[in-house]
Short mmCIF file of C-alpha atoms in Angstrom, two decimals:
data_model
loop_
_atom_site.label_atom_id
_atom_site.label_comp_id
_atom_site.label_asym_id
_atom_site.label_seq_id
_atom_site.Cartn_x
_atom_site.Cartn_y
_atom_site.Cartn_z
CA MET A 1 52.48 0.46 -92.87
CA ASP A 2 52.25 -3.33 -93.15
CA LEU A 3 48.79 -4.33 -94.39
CA SER A 4 49.66 -7.95 -95.11
CA LEU A 5 47.64 -9.13 -92.11
CA ALA A 6 44.22 -8.66 -93.61
CA SER A 7 44.31 -6.15 -96.44
CA VAL A 8 41.97 -7.03 -99.31
CA THR A 9 40.15 -5.19 -102.05
CA LEU A 10 36.66 -4.17 -101.00
CA MET A 11 33.88 -6.37 -102.38
CA HIS A 12 30.10 -6.53 -101.94
CA VAL A 13 30.40 -9.61 -99.74
CA ASN A 14 30.81 -10.10 -96.04
CA PRO A 15 34.34 -11.36 -95.31
CA PRO A 16 34.88 -13.65 -92.34
CA GLU A 17 35.13 -12.04 -88.93
CA SER A 18 38.58 -11.30 -87.63
CA SER A 19 39.47 -12.43 -84.14
CA TRP A 20 39.60 -9.69 -81.53
CA PRO A 21 43.35 -10.15 -80.77
CA HIS A 22 44.13 -10.09 -84.49
CA ALA A 23 42.10 -6.89 -84.96
CA ARG A 24 44.11 -5.16 -82.24
CA SER A 25 47.48 -6.14 -83.71
CA ALA A 26 46.28 -5.20 -87.21
CA ALA A 27 45.22 -1.77 -85.94
CA PHE A 28 48.63 -1.18 -84.41
CA ASP A 29 50.38 -2.33 -87.59
CA LEU A 30 48.21 0.01 -89.67
CA GLY A 31 49.42 3.10 -87.85
CA ALA A 32 52.71 4.86 -88.53
CA PRO A 33 54.25 7.67 -86.47
CA THR A 34 53.76 11.18 -87.77
CA ALA A 35 56.88 12.58 -89.41
CA PRO A 36 59.53 13.80 -86.94
CA GLN A 37 59.59 17.58 -86.62
CA THR A 38 61.50 20.17 -84.64
CA THR A 39 59.11 21.57 -82.04
CA ASP A 40 59.57 24.56 -79.76
CA LEU A 41 59.50 23.56 -76.09
CA LEU A 42 56.39 25.63 -75.42
CA LYS A 43 54.49 23.73 -78.11
CA ALA A 44 55.76 20.19 -77.50
CA GLU A 45 53.57 19.01 -74.63
CA GLY A 46 51.66 15.86 -75.63
CA HIS A 47 54.08 15.06 -78.44
CA VAL A 48 56.35 12.01 -78.31
CA LEU A 49 60.14 12.18 -78.44
CA ALA A 50 61.38 11.13 -81.87
CA SER A 51 64.98 11.01 -80.64
CA ALA A 52 66.66 10.61 -77.29
CA LEU A 53 66.87 13.60 -74.99
CA VAL A 54 70.57 14.25 -74.44
CA ALA A 55 72.04 16.67 -71.90
CA LEU A 56 73.71 19.61 -73.64
CA THR A 57 75.31 20.69 -70.37
CA ASP A 58 76.23 19.23 -67.02
CA LEU A 59 73.36 19.13 -64.52
CA PRO A 60 73.89 21.21 -62.49
CA ALA A 61 76.04 23.23 -64.88
CA PHE A 62 78.13 24.44 -61.94
CA ASP A 63 78.25 23.97 -58.18
CA THR A 64 75.02 25.46 -56.84
CA VAL A 65 73.63 26.41 -53.46
CA GLY A 66 71.16 23.88 -52.06
CA MET A 67 69.46 26.09 -49.43
CA ASP A 68 69.04 29.78 -48.61
CA GLY A 69 71.73 30.85 -46.21
CA TRP A 70 75.44 31.52 -46.14
CA ALA A 71 78.32 30.21 -48.20
CA VAL A 72 81.21 29.94 -45.75
CA SER A 73 84.89 29.09 -45.83
CA GLY A 74 86.54 27.24 -42.96
CA SER A 75 85.31 27.22 -39.40
CA GLY A 76 83.23 29.96 -37.83
CA PRO A 77 82.15 32.38 -36.84
CA TRP A 78 82.37 34.08 -40.24
CA ASP A 79 82.49 37.64 -41.41
CA VAL A 80 79.98 38.44 -44.18
CA THR A 81 81.86 40.07 -47.04
CA HIS A 82 79.13 40.27 -49.69
CA ASN A 83 75.91 38.78 -51.03
CA VAL A 84 75.80 36.69 -54.22
CA ARG A 85 73.05 37.83 -56.56
CA ALA A 86 71.27 35.44 -58.89
CA GLY A 87 73.20 34.80 -62.07
CA GLU A 88 76.54 36.01 -60.82
CA LEU A 89 79.65 34.40 -59.39
CA GLY A 90 80.55 35.74 -56.00
CA ALA A 91 84.03 36.88 -54.96
CA GLN A 92 86.59 34.45 -53.60
CA LEU A 93 86.03 33.55 -49.95
CA ALA A 94 88.97 33.36 -47.61
CA ASP A 95 89.02 31.31 -44.43
CA GLY A 96 86.56 32.77 -41.92
CA GLN A 97 84.52 34.63 -44.53
CA ALA A 98 80.88 34.20 -45.62
CA ALA A 99 78.60 35.36 -48.42
CA GLY A 100 74.82 35.56 -48.39
CA VAL A 101 73.39 33.10 -50.95
CA ALA A 102 70.00 31.90 -52.20
CA THR A 103 68.97 28.46 -53.36
CA GLY A 104 70.22 27.82 -56.89
CA ALA A 105 72.92 30.47 -56.86
CA GLN A 106 76.41 29.61 -58.03
CA VAL A 107 78.68 28.69 -55.12
CA PRO A 108 81.40 31.32 -54.63
CA PRO A 109 84.99 30.15 -55.04
CA GLY A 110 86.57 29.03 -51.78
CA THR A 111 83.28 27.83 -50.25
CA THR A 112 83.65 24.79 -48.01
CA SER A 113 79.96 24.43 -47.08
CA VAL A 114 76.62 26.23 -47.04
CA LEU A 115 74.87 27.06 -43.78
CA ARG A 116 71.10 27.03 -43.71
CA ARG A 117 69.84 30.43 -42.62
CA GLU A 118 67.61 28.93 -39.92
CA ALA A 119 70.65 27.27 -38.30
CA THR A 120 72.51 30.56 -37.84
CA THR A 121 72.46 33.92 -36.08
CA LEU A 122 73.60 37.20 -37.59
CA THR A 123 75.09 39.89 -35.38
CA GLY A 124 76.12 42.90 -37.37
CA GLN A 125 78.16 41.39 -40.19
CA ARG A 126 79.16 38.25 -38.32
CA VAL A 127 77.43 34.86 -38.84
CA ALA A 128 77.57 32.16 -36.17
CA LEU A 129 75.95 28.76 -35.67
CA LEU A 130 73.04 28.48 -33.30
CA ASP A 131 74.64 25.24 -32.13
CA PRO A 132 78.42 25.60 -32.23
CA ASP A 133 78.73 21.90 -31.39
CA ALA A 134 77.07 20.91 -34.70
CA PRO A 135 79.32 22.29 -37.43
CA PRO A 136 78.28 21.53 -41.03
CA ALA A 137 79.99 18.75 -42.92
CA ARG A 138 82.35 19.80 -45.67
CA GLY A 139 80.28 20.29 -48.83
CA ALA A 140 76.96 20.49 -46.95
CA ASP A 141 74.05 21.83 -49.04
CA ILE A 142 76.19 22.20 -52.14
CA ARG A 143 74.88 20.58 -55.32
CA ARG A 144 77.97 19.54 -57.19
CA GLN A 145 78.37 20.18 -60.91
CA GLY A 146 77.27 17.15 -62.94
CA GLU A 147 75.89 15.19 -60.00
CA GLU A 148 72.62 14.60 -61.93
CA ALA A 149 74.05 14.27 -65.44
CA ILE A 150 77.13 15.00 -67.52
CA ALA A 151 76.90 16.72 -70.91
CA GLY A 152 76.21 14.01 -73.48
CA ASP A 153 74.28 11.74 -71.10
CA VAL A 154 71.01 10.29 -72.42
CA LEU A 155 68.32 11.58 -70.10
CA LEU A 156 65.31 9.96 -71.78
CA SER A 157 64.99 7.60 -74.73
CA ALA A 158 62.89 8.14 -77.84
CA GLY A 159 59.26 7.11 -77.59
CA VAL A 160 58.52 8.98 -74.36
CA VAL A 161 55.49 11.26 -74.09
CA VAL A 162 56.45 14.90 -73.60
CA THR A 163 55.08 15.98 -70.21
CA PRO A 164 55.48 19.30 -68.39
CA THR A 165 58.24 17.73 -66.28
CA LEU A 166 60.04 16.52 -69.41
CA LEU A 167 59.89 20.05 -70.79
CA GLY A 168 61.46 21.36 -67.62
CA LEU A 169 64.23 18.77 -67.82
CA ALA A 170 64.84 19.60 -71.49
CA ALA A 171 65.13 23.30 -70.69
CA ALA A 172 67.48 22.63 -67.78
CA ALA A 173 69.57 20.45 -70.10
CA GLY A 174 69.97 23.33 -72.55
CA HIS A 175 67.34 22.58 -75.19
CA ASP A 176 65.17 25.18 -76.92
CA SER A 177 63.32 22.64 -79.06
CA LEU A 178 62.78 18.91 -79.36
CA LEU A 179 62.53 16.44 -82.23
CA THR A 180 59.06 14.98 -81.81
CA HIS A 181 56.22 13.06 -83.36
CA ARG A 182 53.22 15.38 -83.15
CA PRO A 183 49.85 13.94 -82.11
CA PRO A 184 47.84 12.65 -85.08
CA THR A 185 44.96 14.82 -86.25
CA ILE A 186 41.70 12.89 -86.50
CA ASP A 187 38.63 13.98 -88.44
CA VAL A 188 35.31 12.57 -87.19
CA PHE A 189 32.35 11.95 -89.49
CA VAL A 190 29.11 11.04 -87.70
CA MET A 191 26.64 9.24 -89.97
CA GLY A 192 22.92 8.81 -89.56
CA ASP A 193 19.80 10.57 -90.84
CA GLU A 194 17.99 9.45 -87.68
CA LEU A 195 20.17 11.53 -85.35
CA LEU A 196 19.01 14.61 -83.49
CA ASP A 197 21.31 17.43 -82.41
CA VAL A 198 19.08 18.78 -79.62
CA GLY A 199 16.30 17.61 -77.34
CA PRO A 200 15.17 14.10 -76.43
CA SER A 201 14.60 11.24 -78.84
CA VAL A 202 11.18 11.47 -80.47
CA GLY A 203 9.22 10.12 -83.42
CA GLY A 204 11.75 7.43 -84.36
CA ALA A 205 14.68 9.87 -84.30
CA VAL A 206 17.34 9.43 -81.62
CA ARG A 207 19.68 11.89 -79.98
CA ASP A 208 23.24 11.91 -81.31
CA SER A 209 25.28 10.74 -78.31
CA LEU A 210 28.52 10.12 -80.18
CA SER A 211 29.39 13.63 -81.37
CA PRO A 212 29.75 14.79 -77.74
CA GLN A 213 31.83 11.73 -76.79
CA VAL A 214 34.22 10.85 -79.58
CA PRO A 215 36.29 14.08 -79.49
CA GLY A 216 36.94 13.50 -75.79
CA TRP A 217 37.91 9.90 -76.46
CA ILE A 218 40.42 11.09 -79.05
CA ARG A 219 41.94 13.72 -76.79
CA SER A 220 42.20 11.27 -73.89
CA ALA A 221 44.17 8.93 -76.16
CA GLY A 222 46.61 11.69 -77.10
CA GLY A 223 45.17 12.51 -80.51
CA ARG A 224 44.04 15.90 -81.81
CA VAL A 225 40.51 16.44 -83.03
CA GLY A 226 40.23 17.91 -86.50
CA THR A 227 36.71 18.47 -87.80
CA VAL A 228 33.59 16.84 -86.38
CA VAL A 229 30.93 16.72 -89.08
CA ARG A 230 27.47 15.14 -89.30
CA LEU A 231 26.89 13.37 -92.61
CA PRO A 232 23.60 12.32 -94.17
CA ASP A 233 23.16 8.72 -95.25
CA GLU A 234 24.14 9.59 -98.81
CA LEU A 235 26.92 7.97 -100.80
CA ALA A 236 28.10 11.16 -102.51
CA ALA A 237 28.34 13.09 -99.23
CA THR A 238 30.26 10.23 -97.61
CA ILE A 239 32.72 9.96 -100.50
CA ASP A 240 33.25 13.72 -100.59
CA ALA A 241 33.89 13.98 -96.84
CA ILE A 242 36.40 11.14 -96.77
CA SER A 243 38.22 12.14 -99.95
CA SER A 244 38.45 15.80 -98.88
CA SER A 245 39.96 15.09 -95.47
CA THR A 246 43.64 15.88 -94.95
CA ALA A 247 43.74 14.44 -91.42
CA ASP A 248 46.21 11.76 -90.37
CA VAL A 249 43.31 9.47 -89.40
CA ILE A 250 39.63 9.47 -90.28
CA MET A 251 37.10 8.13 -87.80
CA THR A 252 33.49 7.49 -88.70
CA THR A 253 30.52 6.47 -86.57
CA GLY A 254 27.58 4.48 -87.86
CA GLY A 255 27.05 2.91 -91.26
CA THR A 256 29.58 0.11 -90.70
CA ALA A 257 27.21 -2.77 -91.47
CA HIS A 258 25.80 -3.73 -94.86
CA GLY A 259 22.27 -2.35 -94.43
CA PRO A 260 20.31 -0.57 -97.16
CA VAL A 261 21.33 2.92 -95.96
CA ASP A 262 24.85 2.09 -94.72
CA GLN A 263 27.19 4.04 -96.98
CA LEU A 264 30.65 3.37 -95.57
CA HIS A 265 31.42 0.19 -97.51
CA PRO A 266 30.19 1.54 -100.87
CA ALA A 267 32.15 4.76 -100.29
CA LEU A 268 35.35 2.88 -99.49
CA GLN A 269 34.88 0.76 -102.58
CA GLN A 270 34.41 3.82 -104.76
CA LEU A 271 37.54 5.35 -103.23
CA HIS A 272 39.57 2.16 -103.89
CA ALA A 273 40.45 1.80 -100.24
CA SER A 274 42.13 -1.32 -98.87
CA LEU A 275 40.04 -3.08 -96.27
CA VAL A 276 42.02 -4.24 -93.24
CA ILE A 277 39.24 -5.29 -90.84
CA ASP A 278 35.57 -5.83 -91.62
CA THR A 279 33.68 -7.20 -88.61
CA VAL A 280 35.39 -8.69 -85.57
CA ALA A 281 34.39 -11.64 -83.41
CA VAL A 282 33.60 -9.48 -80.36
CA ARG A 283 30.43 -8.38 -78.66
CA PRO A 284 29.42 -5.62 -78.67
CA GLY A 285 31.09 -3.86 -81.56
CA HIS A 286 31.47 -6.64 -84.11
CA PRO A 287 30.56 -4.48 -87.17
CA MET A 288 33.76 -2.45 -86.85
CA VAL A 289 35.69 -1.45 -89.97
CA MET A 290 39.28 -0.46 -90.59
CA ALA A 291 40.76 0.48 -93.95
CA ARG A 292 43.66 2.27 -95.54
CA LEU A 293 42.82 4.98 -98.03
CA PRO A 294 44.87 5.48 -101.22
CA SER A 295 46.45 8.52 -99.53
CA GLY A 296 47.83 6.17 -96.89
CA ALA A 297 45.59 7.54 -94.13
CA PRO A 298 43.91 4.95 -91.91
CA LEU A 299 40.13 5.01 -91.58
CA LEU A 300 38.46 3.58 -88.49
CA GLY A 301 34.73 2.90 -88.66
CA LEU A 302 32.95 2.75 -85.30
CA PRO A 303 29.48 1.18 -85.08
CA GLY A 304 26.64 3.55 -84.38
CA ASN A 305 25.54 2.00 -81.08
CA PRO A 306 27.27 3.97 -78.30
CA LEU A 307 28.72 1.13 -76.21
CA ALA A 308 29.70 -0.76 -79.36
CA ALA A 309 31.47 2.39 -80.56
CA ALA A 310 33.34 2.69 -77.26
CA VAL A 311 34.38 -0.96 -77.38
CA THR A 312 35.67 -0.43 -80.91
CA PHE A 313 37.59 2.69 -79.94
CA VAL A 314 39.27 0.97 -77.01
CA SER A 315 39.87 -2.25 -78.94
CA ILE A 316 41.42 -0.90 -82.13
CA GLY A 317 41.30 2.90 -81.91
CA LEU A 318 43.75 3.07 -79.01
CA PRO A 319 46.35 0.80 -80.69
CA LEU A 320 46.03 2.78 -83.93
CA ILE A 321 46.47 6.15 -82.21
CA ALA A 322 49.38 4.82 -80.15
CA ALA A 323 51.16 3.71 -83.33
CA CYS A 324 50.52 7.10 -84.95
CA ARG A 325 52.02 8.83 -81.91
CA GLY A 326 55.15 6.67 -81.98
CA LEU A 327 54.20 4.76 -78.84
CA PRO A 328 54.15 1.01 -78.16
CA MET A 329 51.00 -1.12 -78.08
CA PRO A 330 48.83 -0.16 -75.08
CA VAL A 331 49.43 -2.48 -72.15
CA SER A 332 46.67 -4.57 -70.59
CA ARG A 333 46.65 -6.02 -67.11
CA TYR A 334 44.99 -9.09 -65.68
CA LEU A 335 42.72 -8.96 -62.64
CA THR A 336 40.40 -11.34 -60.83
CA LEU A 337 36.80 -11.27 -61.99
CA HIS A 338 34.19 -10.78 -59.27
CA GLY A 339 31.03 -11.96 -61.00
CA SER A 340 30.64 -13.56 -64.40
CA ILE A 341 30.63 -12.50 -68.04
CA SER A 342 28.85 -14.52 -70.70
CA ALA A 343 30.23 -14.63 -74.22
CA PRO A 344 29.38 -16.50 -77.43
CA PRO A 345 31.40 -19.66 -78.02
CA THR A 346 33.31 -18.06 -80.91
CA ALA A 347 33.62 -14.41 -79.84
CA HIS A 348 35.20 -12.32 -77.12
CA ARG A 349 32.98 -10.11 -74.99
CA LEU A 350 33.98 -6.73 -73.55
CA MET A 351 32.14 -5.57 -70.46
CA PRO A 352 32.21 -2.23 -68.60
CA VAL A 353 33.68 -2.86 -65.15
CA LEU A 354 34.88 -1.11 -62.04
CA THR A 355 38.24 -2.08 -60.61
CA SER A 356 38.92 -2.14 -56.89
CA GLU A 357 42.24 -2.52 -55.13
CA SER A 358 42.95 -4.09 -51.77
CA PRO A 359 46.13 -5.22 -50.02
CA ASN A 360 45.30 -8.82 -50.80
CA GLN A 361 43.64 -8.71 -54.21
CA SER A 362 42.64 -6.47 -57.09
CA VAL A 363 39.32 -7.35 -58.68
CA VAL A 364 36.97 -6.18 -61.42
CA GLU A 365 33.21 -6.13 -61.07
CA PRO A 366 30.92 -6.14 -64.14
CA LEU A 367 28.41 -3.31 -64.29
CA PRO A 368 24.76 -3.52 -65.38
CA HIS A 369 23.30 -1.84 -68.47
CA HIS A 370 25.87 -3.16 -70.89
CA GLY A 371 23.81 -3.54 -74.04
CA PRO A 372 25.31 -2.21 -77.31
CA ALA A 373 23.14 0.93 -77.24
CA MET A 374 23.50 1.61 -73.50
CA LEU A 375 25.77 4.17 -71.86
CA SER A 376 24.92 4.19 -68.15
CA GLY A 377 27.13 1.18 -67.38
CA LEU A 378 30.00 2.72 -69.32
CA ALA A 379 29.52 6.04 -67.52
CA HIS A 380 30.27 4.32 -64.19
CA ALA A 381 33.13 2.20 -65.54
CA ASP A 382 36.86 2.78 -65.34
CA SER A 383 37.82 -0.18 -67.56
CA LEU A 384 36.61 -2.83 -69.96
CA ALA A 385 37.07 -6.47 -69.00
CA VAL A 386 37.74 -8.92 -71.81
CA ALA A 387 36.06 -12.30 -71.52
CA PRO A 388 37.34 -15.00 -73.90
CA PRO A 389 35.00 -16.94 -76.19
CA GLY A 390 32.65 -18.92 -73.99
CA GLY A 391 32.77 -16.34 -71.19
CA ALA A 392 34.45 -16.04 -67.80
CA LYS A 393 33.36 -16.99 -64.32
CA SER A 394 33.97 -15.47 -60.92
CA GLY A 395 37.55 -16.01 -59.80
CA ASP A 396 38.98 -16.11 -63.33
CA LEU A 397 41.81 -13.81 -64.31
CA VAL A 398 40.58 -11.59 -67.13
CA GLU A 399 42.31 -9.06 -69.34
CA VAL A 400 41.43 -5.48 -68.38
CA LEU A 401 41.70 -2.44 -70.63
CA PRO A 402 41.59 0.90 -68.80
CA LEU A 403 39.33 3.60 -70.22
CA PRO A 404 41.66 6.55 -70.92
CA TRP A 405 38.91 9.08 -70.26
CA SER A 406 37.81 7.68 -66.89
#
């Protein structure tokens, strides 16, 4: 992990804000792929290939039947001599002979083509074409050995997410296991004495809206949720939770500022952590924190306000998780803004938006209710639009970050 970008020893002072682009690159640089491991195919979904997927056999491994019907030799009509069962090689066909075959079966020796069952008639043990004037081409409906790949061919490069289809390809190519980077395990510590677990906000206490959200955010980004624990605003409890975690990444919510009850900075100082990011020039979400613990594990501190926490997760959580999975930096796209987004002169602003596609133009439209503590705008959004310092006006091209959970 390269921490040269912004790594400093924690101090009881507020360091200067990092720029939003710098924070994203620093988050990606902080992450490192989990150690490569040999993973059984049935357990590898969601992992990332740590080495190229190479064919261990030709694909197909032998000439195979492309459609249910008849393997025939020469011109017809043909006498049916036998049926080829799955997993066996049929007997040699002589000219004028046929064998019943199913899709995927090995083509019997001597076969010149395969007739589709629906194109034939069967009288006794003799097969004929429905249309004698439309004989099949030589090799029709035969999948030739190696037409998809030859043993030793690279089917997929390292750094590809293992999907169900990839697992099927790996099995077809002869693999029982894969060398993968497993998804990082992420422990979540939710801070705040003012948070309620049940019922509506009352008497100065507010409902905890992050515990239900953050695990889903993590899973949508390809991470695995470890423990989700509520912590009191106490230094000892915060230190104990962080130091006891064995997760690949620790994620906290709340307590990222320097208020009288905010315990994250004092805890990180006591733990001799290296601070990578401490506040970012972005709204909302500027009191975000990122550090490396002495164990090497990254810690990501999300602000306690819900939209600010989401902005932080998308801004630096997604790059960090991508790096820990062995994936490249998440890709943005640029779309035309329909509306306007205000931003301070020295800070980026991220706004919940809806994207719409048309044959002529793809646009993003800012949504209302986008204050740091608001969620209703985010609940309708499929992306966050990034306005540069000073804001963006209608018609501008703006960077758009898709919400992985939308």
